[in-house]
Amino acid sequence: MPTLLPLQPIQLYQPCDPEQFGFQTTAELEDLAEIIGQMRAMDAVRFGAGIRREGYNLFVLGPAGMGKRSMVRQVLEQRARDERQPSDWCYINNFAKPHQPQALRLPPGKGAELRRHMAQLVEDLRTAIPALFESDEYRAKTEAIQEAFNKRREQAFKEVGDEAEKQEIVLLRTPDGFAFAPTRNHEVIPPDEYDKLPEEEKRRVEAMIAGLQERLEKILRQMPQWRKERHEQVKQLNRETTLSAVVHLVNELREAYADLPEVLKYLDLVQQDMVENADDFRKQEESATFAGMTMVTHQTFHRYQVNVLVTHDATPGAPIVSEDNPTYSNLVGRVEHTAQFGALVTDFTMIKPGVLHRANGGYLLLDVRKVLVQPFAWEALKRALQSREIRIESLGQMYSLVSTVSLEPEPIPLDTKVVLFGDRLFYYLLQEYDPEFDELFKVAADFEDRIERSADTHLLYARLISTLTRKEGLQPFDRGAVARVIEHSARLAGDAQRLSTHMRSVADLLLEADYWAREAGREVVDTAAVQQAIDTHIHRQDRLRARLYEEILRDTLMISTEGAVAGQVNGLSVIELGEFAFAQPTRITATTRLGDGELVNIEREVKLSGAIHSKGVLILSSFLAARYARNQPLAFSASLVFEQSYGFVEGDSASLAELCALLSNLADAPIRQSLAVTGSVNQFGQVQAIGAVNEKIEGFFDICAARGLTGEQGVLIPAANVKHLMLRRNVVEAAEAGRFRIYAVENADQAVALLTGVPAGEADASGNYPEGSVNRRVAARLAELSEIRKSFARQIKETVGKEKERD
């Protein structure tokens, strides 16, 4: 097996050559129209916005901070400008059923206009109607009605009185009513003289009085009807008087809304109600006594108001609306209440719109996480999209939580395109657990989190930087600074051949670089300012890393960087704290002994190992059995542990290091502690790629550099990770000077040979390994353990046999 050489410095970092750019600063570049590398996602957005079919709402998925919302909004704004402006929506009084307000659809801008006209109508009538009722003409007509009534009444009483006079009876008016009395010579007969009259005369007088009384009672019975007729005449007069004022003003409104039948129908109802309730305009103040207090109330004429839920100004196009707090009521609207005399009351003027009303006819942008965390909001959104109508319902009424009087507003038809933004996790969870999700959100716009790196994308990235600097009012970046930003973007992507599309991280870097350039008094942001922004950003977050490395350097955490020890290797794990990740070198040890092939993962036994890490350890057992025990059982037991690890261990990136520690212990071949290992391994011993390779290399480098670089230290990484390397400048310089080495291994044999300095050895056609090789020593040790186990088995068998013979 040939000697494995360390990677060349050019393999450790893929620089961006500033000379490839034909500009001096970004001020010379044009703005970028859209996010680079997102053609698939943007095609999906354009399709979802264009198709007008039920259920074709959009879900824009991808990590936060990629600029999804701004780019989608830009596409929608371009499309919305050419779309028709949606209708205004109002709620008006239902004069027949006040608890069920009616929805009124109007052309754009007409809602506010109708509200103003109705308010002006009421204001005009509050002046005009009282004036008409105080006029001489109205007073004369009411007096005529009253006079006619009085005349009719007096005429009836006169006729009865005349008839009584002919029969020598007189009709008397008393405080208690009417009475009849006999007369003589036109004088009332006193009671004592009446008693002296003959009985026959008395009977004649009483009979005449009875007849007259009957006639009088008939007249009195007619009096309520006459009063009713008088009241109806006055009411009719009031109606005609009010109508004369209302018709004139309402007709002016009819002319303004002649092409809107629903408004004309509403105006007819308004006119009818105003005429029937003319007294409200005449008596605009009323007093009432309550608990010993006199309270004066004023007529508000709420029933004639127009509650404009949504109105649109002269700006053309469809609305694009966002809602950062998508509660149930903020989505579908609500009915408010006010307290009056200890009770909660409401009317149609207290109906408030939701974001669905404002986005009706356009586009609604929502964050799916915020919708899901709000009680009832997700179900309300789905119900509105399924029924294609917005129904305002009180949660308290729906679930019988309150007993206040509420309204049942007429539903409003819904025609809006909903765009949800969220992580991929939300999208796939909703697909899995909500059967209605796929029916309502049929278009997924999946944003890429990285793009291919090339000369063309370098130029596009430069234009992106130019766009962001102008948008944020930053100083221009020179081409060296642009190149450094591109290099850092590749580092963020964790791949030398890719660039990150996480726009928030890029924008933050530009803002901080601009700050440091201004602090230094420079008018152009250069490479030094960008590098200072990167360094200070890391410095603000690396307190825990510094604390951890300090404990390693003080030997509190035992990590050796020199010497050689069998069964012990330096592994590399990564700790992620928010957006900051750093490596934690960890000592991994392995012990072996006679046994039955059991490989004990101590982390798993104490429940500090995740499923993926446990899988990696089981793969090691399979590898050992397949290579060294094809024709015999494994006669050893082993234990693996992460020393001084007190947290949860997950991932299989330490499986190569664990395998090397096992082989080292079995072969009694010490491992160089100046090297650290990362990589996963499969059942065939092939080394597989792992994540965070840059952070892992830099973490071990920092420890070695603090103790002093000797030229012997280094890190073993999978060969598949070479394309991901974008190491810090000091690491590359150390490698270039030969003071730190990075090896790319393809299999476990290469790794163990580097670590032990002993050739791994390749099996010949008979399956035998070269003398002195690691594999030969491992095979020999396993054979030795197998013989020991067989010997024990023979001894036990012989002992058992002898005991049986004695029995």
Coordinates of C-alpha atoms in Angstrom, one line a residue, residues 346-798:
T346 CA -73.4 45.3 19.8
D347 CA -74.7 46.2 16.4
F348 CA -73.5 45.9 12.8
T349 CA -71.3 49.0 13.0
M350 CA -69.1 47.1 15.4
I351 CA -68.1 44.4 13.0
K352 CA -64.4 44.6 12.4
P353 CA -62.6 43.1 9.3
G354 CA -59.9 40.4 9.4
V355 CA -56.9 40.0 7.1
L356 CA -58.9 37.7 4.8
H357 CA -61.3 40.7 4.1
R358 CA -58.4 43.0 3.3
A359 CA -56.7 40.4 1.1
N360 CA -59.9 39.4 -0.7
G361 CA -59.4 39.6 -4.4
G362 CA -55.6 39.6 -4.0
Y363 CA -52.8 37.7 -2.0
L364 CA -52.4 36.9 1.6
L365 CA -48.9 36.2 3.0
L366 CA -48.7 34.3 6.3
D367 CA -46.0 32.6 8.4
V368 CA -47.2 29.0 8.9
R369 CA -45.6 28.6 12.3
K370 CA -47.4 31.7 13.6
V371 CA -50.7 30.4 12.2
L372 CA -50.3 27.0 13.8
V373 CA -49.5 28.3 17.3
Q374 CA -52.6 30.5 17.4
P375 CA -55.7 28.6 18.8
F376 CA -58.3 27.9 16.1
A377 CA -56.5 30.0 13.5
W378 CA -55.4 27.1 11.2
E379 CA -58.8 25.5 11.2
A380 CA -60.4 28.9 10.5
L381 CA -58.1 29.5 7.5
K382 CA -58.8 26.0 6.1
R383 CA -62.6 26.5 6.6
A384 CA -62.5 29.8 4.8
L385 CA -60.5 28.3 1.8
Q386 CA -62.7 25.3 1.6
S387 CA -66.1 27.1 1.7
R388 CA -64.7 30.1 -0.3
E389 CA -66.4 32.5 2.1
I390 CA -65.5 34.5 5.1
R391 CA -67.9 33.8 8.0
I392 CA -67.4 36.0 11.1
E393 CA -68.2 33.8 14.2
S394 CA -67.6 34.5 17.8
L395 CA -65.5 31.8 19.5
G396 CA -67.4 32.5 22.7
Q397 CA -70.7 31.9 21.0
M398 CA -69.4 28.8 19.1
Y399 CA -68.3 27.1 22.2
S400 CA -71.0 28.5 24.6
L401 CA -68.3 30.3 26.6
V402 CA -70.4 33.6 26.8
S403 CA -74.0 34.4 26.7
T404 CA -73.9 37.9 25.3
V405 CA -76.1 38.9 22.4
S406 CA -74.1 38.6 19.2
L407 CA -74.6 39.0 15.5
E408 CA -74.8 36.6 12.6
P409 CA -73.2 38.7 9.8
E410 CA -73.9 37.5 6.2
P411 CA -70.8 35.6 4.9
I412 CA -68.7 37.4 2.3
P413 CA -67.4 35.4 -0.8
L414 CA -63.7 34.8 -0.6
D415 CA -61.4 34.9 -3.6
T416 CA -57.8 35.2 -2.5
K417 CA -54.5 33.4 -3.0
V418 CA -52.9 32.4 0.3
V419 CA -49.1 32.1 0.4
L420 CA -47.7 30.3 3.5
F421 CA -44.0 30.6 4.4
G422 CA -42.3 28.0 6.6
D423 CA -39.5 25.5 7.1
R424 CA -39.6 22.2 5.2
L425 CA -40.4 20.4 8.5
F426 CA -43.7 22.2 8.7
Y427 CA -44.6 21.4 5.1
Y428 CA -43.9 17.6 5.4
L429 CA -45.5 17.3 8.8
L430 CA -48.7 18.9 7.5
Q431 CA -48.6 16.7 4.4
E432 CA -48.3 13.7 6.7
Y433 CA -50.8 14.5 9.4
D434 CA -53.4 16.9 7.9
P435 CA -55.4 15.3 5.1
E436 CA -56.9 18.6 4.0
F437 CA -53.5 20.3 3.5
D438 CA -52.8 18.8 0.1
E439 CA -56.2 19.8 -1.1
L440 CA -55.7 23.4 -0.2
F441 CA -52.0 24.0 -0.9
K442 CA -51.2 22.2 -4.1
V443 CA -48.1 24.3 -5.1
A444 CA -44.8 24.0 -3.2
A445 CA -42.1 26.5 -3.9
D446 CA -38.9 25.0 -2.5
F447 CA -36.0 27.4 -2.2
E448 CA -32.5 26.1 -2.6
D449 CA -30.1 26.9 0.3
R450 CA -27.0 26.8 -1.9
I451 CA -26.0 27.1 -5.6
E452 CA -23.2 25.9 -7.7
R453 CA -20.0 27.9 -7.6
S454 CA -18.6 29.1 -10.9
A455 CA -17.3 32.2 -12.6
D456 CA -20.8 33.1 -13.7
T457 CA -22.3 32.8 -10.3
H458 CA -19.4 34.8 -8.9
L459 CA -20.5 37.7 -11.1
L460 CA -24.1 37.2 -10.1
Y461 CA -23.1 37.2 -6.5
A462 CA -21.2 40.4 -7.1
R463 CA -24.3 42.0 -8.5
L464 CA -26.3 40.7 -5.5
I465 CA -23.8 42.4 -3.2
S466 CA -24.2 45.6 -5.3
T467 CA -28.0 45.4 -5.0
L468 CA -27.9 44.9 -1.2
T469 CA -25.4 47.8 -0.7
R470 CA -27.7 50.2 -2.6
K471 CA -30.8 48.9 -0.8
E472 CA -29.2 49.3 2.6
G473 CA -27.4 52.5 1.8
L474 CA -23.9 51.0 2.3
Q475 CA -20.6 52.1 0.9
P476 CA -19.5 50.3 -2.3
F477 CA -17.4 47.1 -2.0
D478 CA -14.2 46.8 -4.0
R479 CA -13.6 43.6 -5.9
G480 CA -11.3 42.2 -3.2
A481 CA -14.0 42.6 -0.6
V482 CA -16.5 41.0 -3.0
A483 CA -14.2 38.0 -3.5
R484 CA -13.8 37.6 0.3
V485 CA -17.6 37.7 0.7
I486 CA -17.9 35.0 -1.9
E487 CA -15.3 32.8 -0.2
H488 CA -17.2 33.3 3.1
S489 CA -20.4 32.3 1.4
A490 CA -18.8 29.0 0.3
R491 CA -17.7 28.5 3.9
L492 CA -21.3 29.1 5.1
A493 CA -22.5 26.5 2.5
G494 CA -19.9 24.0 3.9
D495 CA -18.7 23.3 0.4
A496 CA -15.9 24.8 -1.7
Q497 CA -17.9 24.2 -4.8
R498 CA -21.1 25.8 -3.7
L499 CA -22.3 29.2 -2.5
S500 CA -24.9 29.9 0.3
T501 CA -28.2 31.5 -0.6
H502 CA -28.9 32.5 3.0
M503 CA -29.4 36.1 2.3
R504 CA -29.7 37.2 5.9
S505 CA -26.2 36.0 6.7
V506 CA -24.8 37.7 3.6
A507 CA -26.6 40.9 4.4
D508 CA -25.5 40.9 8.0
L509 CA -21.9 40.5 6.8
L510 CA -22.2 43.4 4.4
L511 CA -23.7 45.6 7.2
E512 CA -20.9 44.8 9.6
A513 CA -18.2 45.2 7.0
D514 CA -19.6 48.6 6.1
Y515 CA -19.5 49.6 9.8
W516 CA -15.8 48.7 10.2
A517 CA -14.9 50.5 7.0
R518 CA -16.6 53.6 8.2
E519 CA -14.9 53.3 11.6
A520 CA -11.6 53.2 9.8
G521 CA -12.5 56.3 7.7
R522 CA -12.6 54.4 4.4
E523 CA -15.1 55.3 1.7
V524 CA -14.9 51.9 0.1
V525 CA -15.3 48.6 1.9
D526 CA -12.1 46.5 1.3
T527 CA -11.0 42.9 2.1
A528 CA -9.7 43.9 5.6
A529 CA -13.1 45.3 6.6
V530 CA -14.9 42.1 5.5
Q531 CA -12.4 40.0 7.3
Q532 CA -12.8 42.1 10.5
A533 CA -16.5 41.7 10.3
I534 CA -16.1 37.9 10.0
D535 CA -13.6 37.7 12.9
T536 CA -15.6 40.0 15.3
H537 CA -18.8 38.1 14.5
I538 CA -17.1 34.9 15.6
H539 CA -15.5 36.5 18.6
R540 CA -18.9 37.7 19.9
Q541 CA -20.1 34.1 20.0
D542 CA -17.1 32.0 21.0
R543 CA -17.1 32.4 24.7
L544 CA -18.0 28.8 25.3
R545 CA -15.5 27.5 22.7
A546 CA -12.7 29.5 24.4
R547 CA -13.8 28.1 27.8
L548 CA -13.7 24.6 26.5
Y549 CA -10.4 24.9 24.8
E550 CA -9.0 26.5 27.9
E551 CA -9.9 23.4 29.9
I552 CA -8.2 21.2 27.4
L553 CA -5.0 23.3 27.5
R554 CA -5.1 23.1 31.3
D555 CA -5.5 19.3 31.0
T556 CA -8.8 19.4 32.8
L557 CA -10.2 17.7 29.7
M558 CA -7.6 15.2 28.7
I559 CA -6.6 15.5 25.0
S560 CA -3.1 14.4 24.1
T561 CA -1.4 16.0 21.0
E562 CA 1.9 14.0 21.3
G563 CA 3.0 10.5 22.1
A564 CA 1.4 7.2 21.2
V565 CA -1.1 5.1 23.1
A566 CA -2.8 1.8 22.1
G567 CA -6.5 1.8 22.0
Q568 CA -6.8 5.6 22.3
V569 CA -7.6 8.1 19.6
N570 CA -8.6 11.7 19.3
G571 CA -12.1 12.0 17.8
L572 CA -13.8 15.2 16.7
S573 CA -17.4 16.2 17.4
V574 CA -19.2 19.4 16.8
I575 CA -21.2 21.5 19.2
E576 CA -23.9 23.8 17.6
L577 CA -25.0 26.8 19.5
G578 CA -27.6 28.7 17.4
E579 CA -25.8 29.8 14.2
F580 CA -22.3 29.1 15.7
A581 CA -20.6 25.7 15.5
F582 CA -17.2 24.6 16.8
A583 CA -15.4 21.4 17.2
Q584 CA -14.8 19.6 20.5
P585 CA -11.8 17.2 20.4
T586 CA -12.8 14.1 22.4
R587 CA -10.7 11.1 23.6
I588 CA -12.1 7.8 22.4
T589 CA -10.8 4.7 24.0
A590 CA -11.4 1.0 23.3
T591 CA -10.6 -2.1 25.5
T592 CA -10.8 -5.7 24.4
R593 CA -10.9 -9.0 26.2
L594 CA -11.9 -12.6 25.8
G595 CA -15.6 -12.9 25.1
D596 CA -18.3 -14.0 22.7
G597 CA -18.2 -11.1 20.2
E598 CA -20.1 -8.5 22.2
L599 CA -19.3 -4.9 21.3
V600 CA -20.4 -2.7 24.2
N601 CA -21.2 0.9 23.4
I602 CA -21.0 2.4 26.9
E603 CA -22.7 5.6 25.7
R604 CA -25.7 3.6 24.6
E605 CA -25.8 1.5 27.8
V606 CA -26.2 4.7 29.8
K607 CA -28.7 6.2 27.3
L608 CA -26.3 8.9 26.2
S609 CA -26.1 7.6 22.6
G610 CA -28.5 8.4 19.7
A611 CA -29.8 5.9 17.2
I612 CA -27.3 6.9 14.5
H613 CA -24.3 6.6 16.7
S614 CA -25.5 3.2 18.0
K615 CA -25.9 2.1 14.4
G616 CA -22.3 3.1 13.6
V617 CA -21.1 1.0 16.5
L618 CA -23.1 -2.0 15.3
I619 CA -21.5 -1.5 11.8
L620 CA -18.1 -1.8 13.4
S621 CA -19.1 -5.2 14.8
S622 CA -20.2 -6.3 11.4
F623 CA -16.9 -5.1 9.8
L624 CA -14.8 -7.0 12.3
A625 CA -16.7 -10.2 11.9
A626 CA -16.7 -10.0 8.1
R627 CA -13.0 -9.4 7.9
Y628 CA -11.5 -11.4 10.7
A629 CA -14.0 -14.1 11.7
R630 CA -15.5 -15.5 8.5
N631 CA -14.9 -19.1 9.5
Q632 CA -14.9 -18.8 13.3
P633 CA -16.9 -16.9 15.9
L634 CA -15.5 -13.7 17.4
A635 CA -13.9 -14.7 20.7
F636 CA -13.5 -11.2 22.1
S637 CA -15.6 -8.6 23.8
A638 CA -14.9 -4.9 23.5
S639 CA -16.0 -1.6 25.1
L640 CA -16.0 1.8 23.5
V641 CA -16.5 5.1 25.2
F642 CA -16.2 8.8 24.7
E643 CA -14.0 9.8 27.7
Q644 CA -15.1 12.8 29.8
S645 CA -18.3 13.1 27.7
Y646 CA -21.3 14.1 29.8
G647 CA -23.8 15.0 27.1
F648 CA -25.7 13.2 24.4
V649 CA -23.7 11.7 21.6
E650 CA -25.3 11.4 18.1
G651 CA -24.1 10.8 14.6
D652 CA -21.7 8.3 13.1
S653 CA -18.8 10.6 12.3
A654 CA -16.7 9.0 15.1
S655 CA -17.1 5.4 13.8
L656 CA -13.8 5.5 11.9
A657 CA -12.0 6.7 15.1
E658 CA -13.7 4.0 17.1
L659 CA -12.7 1.3 14.6
C660 CA -9.1 2.5 14.7
A661 CA -9.1 2.5 18.5
L662 CA -10.4 -1.2 18.4
L663 CA -7.8 -2.3 15.9
S664 CA -5.1 -0.5 17.8
N665 CA -6.0 -2.3 21.0
L666 CA -6.2 -5.7 19.3
A667 CA -3.0 -5.3 17.4
D668 CA -1.2 -3.6 20.3
A669 CA -0.2 -0.9 17.9
P670 CA 0.0 2.5 19.6
I671 CA -1.9 5.4 17.9
R672 CA -0.1 8.7 17.4
Q673 CA -1.9 11.2 19.6
S674 CA -0.7 14.1 17.4
L675 CA -3.4 13.1 14.9
A676 CA -7.2 13.4 15.2
V677 CA -9.7 11.4 13.1
T678 CA -13.2 12.1 11.8
G679 CA -15.3 10.0 9.4
S680 CA -17.9 7.3 9.3
V681 CA -17.2 3.8 8.0
N682 CA -19.4 1.2 6.4
Q683 CA -19.3 -2.6 6.7
F684 CA -16.7 -2.9 4.0
G685 CA -14.3 -0.5 5.8
Q686 CA -14.9 2.4 3.3
V687 CA -14.7 5.8 4.9
Q688 CA -17.8 8.0 4.2
A689 CA -18.3 11.8 4.3
I690 CA -19.3 13.6 7.4
G691 CA -20.5 17.1 8.2
A692 CA -18.8 20.2 9.6
V693 CA -15.4 19.1 8.4
N694 CA -13.9 22.6 8.4
E695 CA -14.9 23.2 12.0
K696 CA -13.5 19.8 13.1
I697 CA -10.1 20.4 11.5
E698 CA -9.9 24.0 12.9
G699 CA -10.9 22.8 16.3
F700 CA -8.0 20.3 16.6
F701 CA -5.7 22.8 14.9
D702 CA -6.4 25.5 17.6
I703 CA -5.5 23.1 20.4
C704 CA -2.3 22.0 18.6
A705 CA -1.3 25.6 17.7
A706 CA -1.8 26.7 21.4
R707 CA 0.6 23.9 22.5
G708 CA 3.0 24.6 19.7
L709 CA 3.0 23.1 16.2
T710 CA 5.6 20.4 15.6
G711 CA 4.9 19.4 12.1
E712 CA 3.6 16.0 13.3
Q713 CA 0.1 17.1 14.1
G714 CA -2.8 16.7 11.7
V715 CA -6.3 15.5 11.0
L716 CA -7.6 12.5 9.0
I717 CA -10.7 13.2 7.1
P718 CA -12.8 11.2 4.5
A719 CA -11.6 11.7 0.9
A720 CA -15.1 12.5 0.0
N721 CA -14.9 15.7 2.2
V722 CA -12.0 17.2 0.3
K723 CA -14.4 19.2 -1.9
H724 CA -15.9 20.7 1.2
L725 CA -12.7 22.3 2.5
M726 CA -12.7 26.0 3.0
L727 CA -10.3 26.3 6.0
R728 CA -9.2 29.4 7.8
R729 CA -6.2 31.2 6.5
N730 CA -3.9 30.3 9.4
V731 CA -4.7 26.6 9.0
V732 CA -3.8 26.8 5.3
E733 CA -0.6 28.7 6.0
A734 CA 0.4 26.1 8.6
A735 CA -0.2 23.3 6.2
E736 CA 1.7 25.1 3.5
A737 CA 4.7 25.5 5.9
G738 CA 4.5 21.8 6.8
R739 CA 3.6 22.4 10.4
F740 CA 0.1 20.9 10.2
R741 CA -1.0 18.0 8.0
I742 CA -4.4 17.0 6.7
Y743 CA -4.9 13.6 5.2
A744 CA -7.8 12.3 3.1
V745 CA -8.4 8.6 3.6
E746 CA -10.6 6.3 1.6
N747 CA -10.7 3.3 3.8
A748 CA -10.0 2.1 7.3
D749 CA -6.7 0.5 6.3
Q750 CA -5.3 3.9 5.2
A751 CA -6.4 5.5 8.5
V752 CA -5.0 2.9 10.8
A753 CA -1.7 2.8 8.9
L754 CA -1.4 6.6 9.3
L755 CA -2.3 6.5 12.9
T756 CA 0.0 3.7 14.0
G757 CA 2.8 4.1 11.5
V758 CA 2.4 0.3 10.8
P759 CA 1.2 -0.9 7.4
A760 CA -2.3 -2.1 7.5
G761 CA -1.5 -5.0 5.1
E762 CA -3.6 -6.4 2.3
A763 CA -4.8 -10.0 2.3
D764 CA -3.4 -12.4 -0.3
A765 CA -5.4 -14.9 -2.3
S766 CA -5.4 -17.2 0.7
G767 CA -6.7 -14.5 3.0
N768 CA -3.4 -14.1 4.8
Y769 CA -2.0 -10.7 5.8
P770 CA 1.7 -9.7 5.6
E771 CA 3.8 -10.4 8.6
G772 CA 4.0 -7.5 11.0
S773 CA 1.0 -5.6 9.5
V774 CA -1.8 -4.3 11.7
N775 CA -4.3 -6.7 10.1
R776 CA -2.0 -9.7 10.7
R777 CA -1.6 -8.7 14.3
V778 CA -5.3 -8.3 14.7
A779 CA -6.1 -11.6 13.1
A780 CA -3.4 -13.3 15.2
R781 CA -4.8 -11.8 18.4
L782 CA -8.4 -12.9 17.5
A783 CA -7.1 -16.4 16.7
E784 CA -5.3 -16.5 20.0
L785 CA -8.5 -15.5 21.8
S786 CA -10.4 -18.1 19.9
E787 CA -7.9 -20.8 20.9
I788 CA -8.1 -19.7 24.5
R789 CA -11.9 -19.9 24.3
K790 CA -11.7 -23.4 22.7
S791 CA -9.2 -24.5 25.4
F792 CA -11.6 -23.3 28.1
A793 CA -14.4 -25.1 26.4
R794 CA -12.3 -28.4 26.4
Q795 CA -11.4 -28.0 30.0
I796 CA -15.0 -27.5 31.0
K797 CA -16.1 -30.5 28.9
E798 CA -13.4 -32.7 30.5

